[in-house]
mmCIF file of C-alpha atoms in Angstrom:
data_model
loop_
_atom_site.group_PDB
_atom_site.id
_atom_site.type_symbol
_atom_site.label_atom_id
_atom_site.label_comp_id
_atom_site.label_asym_id
_atom_site.label_seq_id
_atom_site.Cartn_x
_atom_site.Cartn_y
_atom_site.Cartn_z
ATOM 1 C CA UNK A 238 -17.790 -42.208 -50.923
ATOM 2 C CA UNK A 239 -19.429 -39.129 -52.129
ATOM 3 C CA UNK A 240 -21.330 -39.431 -48.385
ATOM 4 C CA UNK A 241 -17.410 -38.981 -46.563
ATOM 5 C CA UNK A 242 -16.247 -36.516 -49.004
ATOM 6 C CA UNK A 243 -19.449 -34.169 -48.178
ATOM 7 C CA UNK A 244 -18.595 -34.839 -44.286
ATOM 8 C CA UNK A 245 -15.002 -34.186 -44.971
ATOM 9 C CA UNK A 246 -15.705 -31.087 -46.754
ATOM 10 C CA UNK A 247 -18.375 -29.775 -44.266
ATOM 11 C CA UNK A 248 -15.688 -30.575 -41.334
ATOM 12 C CA UNK A 249 -13.088 -28.752 -42.996
ATOM 13 C CA UNK A 250 -15.235 -25.753 -43.433
ATOM 14 C CA UNK A 251 -15.902 -25.776 -40.047
ATOM 15 C CA UNK A 252 -12.635 -26.069 -38.570
ATOM 16 C CA UNK A 253 -11.500 -22.986 -41.257
ATOM 17 C CA UNK A 254 -14.480 -20.809 -39.725
ATOM 18 C CA UNK A 255 -13.696 -21.625 -36.150
ATOM 19 C CA UNK A 256 -9.663 -20.723 -36.585
ATOM 20 C CA UNK A 257 -10.726 -17.694 -38.913
ATOM 21 C CA UNK A 258 -13.552 -16.383 -35.701
ATOM 22 C CA UNK A 259 -10.480 -17.016 -33.056
ATOM 23 C CA UNK A 260 -7.758 -14.975 -35.017
ATOM 24 C CA UNK A 261 -10.434 -12.182 -35.582
ATOM 25 C CA UNK A 262 -11.250 -11.849 -31.877
ATOM 26 C CA UNK A 263 -10.979 -8.919 -29.818
ATOM 27 C CA UNK A 264 -7.414 -7.561 -31.406
ATOM 28 C CA UNK A 265 -7.316 -4.420 -29.256
ATOM 29 C CA UNK A 266 -3.744 -3.326 -28.113
ATOM 30 C CA UNK A 267 -4.169 -4.038 -24.295
ATOM 31 C CA UNK A 268 -0.828 -2.163 -23.712
ATOM 32 C CA UNK A 269 -2.434 0.894 -25.441
ATOM 33 C CA UNK A 270 -5.573 0.423 -23.169
ATOM 34 C CA UNK A 271 -3.403 0.287 -20.073
ATOM 35 C CA UNK A 272 -1.132 2.934 -20.805
ATOM 36 C CA UNK A 273 -3.876 5.443 -21.723
ATOM 37 C CA UNK A 274 -5.582 4.545 -18.453
ATOM 38 C CA UNK A 275 -2.327 5.107 -16.701
ATOM 39 C CA UNK A 276 -1.799 8.712 -17.716
ATOM 40 C CA UNK A 277 -2.591 11.134 -15.076
ATOM 41 C CA UNK A 278 -1.751 11.701 -11.314
ATOM 42 C CA UNK A 279 -1.656 9.249 -8.618
ATOM 43 C CA UNK A 280 -1.383 9.536 -5.028
ATOM 44 C CA UNK A 281 -0.423 7.017 -2.698
ATOM 45 C CA UNK A 282 -3.179 5.663 -0.245
ATOM 46 C CA UNK A 283 -1.783 2.124 1.250
ATOM 47 C CA UNK A 284 1.689 0.088 1.572
ATOM 48 C CA UNK A 285 1.842 -3.281 2.580
ATOM 49 C CA UNK A 286 5.873 -4.326 2.881
ATOM 50 C CA UNK A 287 7.200 -7.741 3.695
ATOM 51 C CA UNK A 288 11.012 -8.516 4.151
ATOM 52 C CA UNK A 289 12.732 -11.508 5.691
ATOM 53 C CA UNK A 290 16.347 -13.196 5.454
ATOM 54 C CA UNK A 291 18.742 -12.222 3.185
ATOM 55 C CA UNK A 292 21.344 -14.297 1.333
ATOM 56 C CA UNK A 293 25.090 -13.852 2.391
ATOM 57 C CA UNK A 294 27.445 -13.449 -0.719
ATOM 58 C CA UNK A 295 28.309 -16.770 -0.587
ATOM 59 C CA UNK A 296 24.526 -17.692 -1.157
ATOM 60 C CA UNK A 297 24.236 -19.248 2.049
ATOM 61 C CA UNK A 298 20.815 -17.958 3.833
ATOM 62 C CA UNK A 299 21.456 -16.044 7.256
ATOM 63 C CA UNK A 300 19.175 -15.170 9.678
ATOM 64 C CA UNK A 301 18.195 -11.481 8.991
ATOM 65 C CA UNK A 302 15.503 -9.275 10.377
ATOM 66 C CA UNK A 303 12.399 -9.841 9.037
ATOM 67 C CA UNK A 304 8.931 -8.335 9.409
ATOM 68 C CA UNK A 305 5.906 -7.074 7.815
ATOM 69 C CA UNK A 306 4.239 -3.490 7.246
ATOM 70 C CA UNK A 307 0.408 -3.013 6.472
ATOM 71 C CA UNK A 308 -0.841 0.513 6.467
ATOM 72 C CA UNK A 309 -2.691 3.157 5.097
ATOM 73 C CA UNK A 310 -1.013 6.374 3.699
ATOM 74 C CA UNK A 311 -2.229 9.978 4.404
ATOM 75 C CA UNK A 312 -1.456 12.809 2.265
ATOM 76 C CA UNK A 313 1.768 14.079 3.502
ATOM 77 C CA UNK A 314 1.990 11.540 6.377
ATOM 78 C CA UNK A 315 5.013 9.018 6.498
ATOM 79 C CA UNK A 316 6.016 7.701 2.945
ATOM 80 C CA UNK A 317 3.623 9.708 0.945
ATOM 81 C CA UNK A 318 4.343 9.901 -2.787
ATOM 82 C CA UNK A 319 2.529 10.857 -5.843
ATOM 83 C CA UNK A 320 3.478 9.593 -9.453
ATOM 84 C CA UNK A 321 2.644 11.392 -12.574
ATOM 85 C CA UNK A 322 2.348 9.501 -16.169
ATOM 86 C CA UNK A 323 2.522 11.531 -19.329
ATOM 87 C CA UNK A 324 0.763 10.141 -22.955
ATOM 88 C CA UNK A 325 4.720 11.063 -23.992
ATOM 89 C CA UNK A 326 6.365 8.179 -21.970
ATOM 90 C CA UNK A 327 7.665 10.395 -19.291
ATOM 91 C CA UNK A 328 6.844 10.245 -15.385
ATOM 92 C CA UNK A 329 7.747 11.776 -12.021
ATOM 93 C CA UNK A 330 7.732 10.663 -8.792
ATOM 94 C CA UNK A 331 7.645 12.821 -6.113
ATOM 95 C CA UNK A 332 7.967 11.887 -2.553
ATOM 96 C CA UNK A 333 6.874 14.453 0.667
ATOM 97 C CA UNK A 334 7.793 14.576 4.159
ATOM 98 C CA UNK A 335 5.427 15.021 6.829
ATOM 99 C CA UNK A 336 5.217 19.014 6.180
ATOM 100 C CA UNK A 337 4.348 18.664 2.440
ATOM 101 C CA UNK A 338 8.049 19.632 1.502
ATOM 102 C CA UNK A 339 9.524 17.524 -1.348
ATOM 103 C CA UNK A 340 11.770 14.977 -0.065
ATOM 104 C CA UNK A 341 12.664 13.197 -3.013
ATOM 105 C CA UNK A 342 11.938 13.982 -6.818
ATOM 106 C CA UNK A 343 13.034 11.332 -10.038
ATOM 107 C CA UNK A 344 11.940 12.359 -13.640
ATOM 108 C CA UNK A 345 12.086 9.543 -16.137
ATOM 109 C CA UNK A 346 10.249 7.359 -18.619
ATOM 110 C CA UNK A 347 8.207 4.387 -18.721
ATOM 111 C CA UNK A 348 7.294 1.554 -20.731
ATOM 112 C CA UNK A 349 4.595 -0.875 -20.580
ATOM 113 C CA UNK A 350 4.681 -4.279 -21.324
ATOM 114 C CA UNK A 351 1.386 -6.544 -20.763
ATOM 115 C CA UNK A 352 0.997 -5.823 -17.102
ATOM 116 C CA UNK A 353 4.737 -5.155 -16.401
ATOM 117 C CA UNK A 354 5.844 -1.521 -15.597
ATOM 118 C CA UNK A 355 9.522 -0.403 -16.388
ATOM 119 C CA UNK A 356 10.077 3.086 -14.988
ATOM 120 C CA UNK A 357 13.846 4.211 -15.812
ATOM 121 C CA UNK A 358 14.722 5.504 -12.209
ATOM 122 C CA UNK A 359 13.313 2.429 -10.259
ATOM 123 C CA UNK A 360 15.378 -0.767 -9.388
ATOM 124 C CA UNK A 361 12.582 -2.949 -10.236
ATOM 125 C CA UNK A 362 10.149 -3.473 -13.001
ATOM 126 C CA UNK A 363 6.368 -3.224 -11.536
ATOM 127 C CA UNK A 364 3.642 -5.671 -12.025
ATOM 128 C CA UNK A 365 0.472 -3.886 -11.919
ATOM 129 C CA UNK A 366 -2.271 -5.883 -10.212
ATOM 130 C CA UNK A 367 -5.164 -3.682 -10.805
ATOM 131 C CA UNK A 368 -5.459 -0.670 -13.243
ATOM 132 C CA UNK A 369 -9.045 1.068 -13.235
ATOM 133 C CA UNK A 370 -10.221 4.591 -13.959
ATOM 134 C CA UNK A 371 -9.812 5.573 -10.378
ATOM 135 C CA UNK A 372 -7.241 2.582 -8.806
ATOM 136 C CA UNK A 373 -3.738 1.637 -9.372
ATOM 137 C CA UNK A 374 -2.054 -1.351 -7.544
ATOM 138 C CA UNK A 375 1.529 -2.425 -8.453
ATOM 139 C CA UNK A 376 3.809 -4.981 -6.834
ATOM 140 C CA UNK A 377 7.719 -5.636 -6.402
ATOM 141 C CA UNK A 378 9.876 -7.679 -4.766
ATOM 142 C CA UNK A 379 12.745 -9.813 -4.325
ATOM 143 C CA UNK A 380 13.889 -12.893 -2.731
ATOM 144 C CA UNK A 381 14.459 -10.110 0.294
ATOM 145 C CA UNK A 382 11.496 -7.741 0.291
ATOM 146 C CA UNK A 383 8.431 -7.487 -1.382
ATOM 147 C CA UNK A 384 5.888 -4.116 -1.604
ATOM 148 C CA UNK A 385 2.555 -3.887 -2.755
ATOM 149 C CA UNK A 386 1.650 0.197 -3.361
ATOM 150 C CA UNK A 387 -2.318 1.331 -3.821
ATOM 151 C CA UNK A 388 -2.815 4.455 -5.616
ATOM 152 C CA UNK A 389 -5.782 6.734 -6.104
ATOM 153 C CA UNK A 390 -6.046 9.051 -8.982
ATOM 154 C CA UNK A 391 -5.519 12.376 -8.386
ATOM 155 C CA UNK A 392 -6.246 14.089 -11.667
#
């Protein structure tokens, strides 16, 4: 009986240690890491869009215009924009025309939850696909439209 008791105690120690080690793993706050990496100025470099059929108000599918666009974006080219993220949770979006003049300008706040980026002036939640020191790739979409935007750090 003493032999079985020793085995049970040993198994309990191993189980307790395993749980302790697992719960004491990397406790870094991923949101803080992502948020700190996000801070700065980003310029759009590539845009992929896909659109398709749309649902009518009655919910029936109807044929609509569909297509896809996959292109690099040059500074002050068609659709060029910049994003600014600050440490205080504020952000700014500036879209330029082909002459370099501001065509659209929005300011607001942002929140980050995991890889989900919510910007107060945006209609959709952005999903961060990639975030490194120099690269940011976000995507968003609905049943009608999908877009993936690639940005390079400017500052």
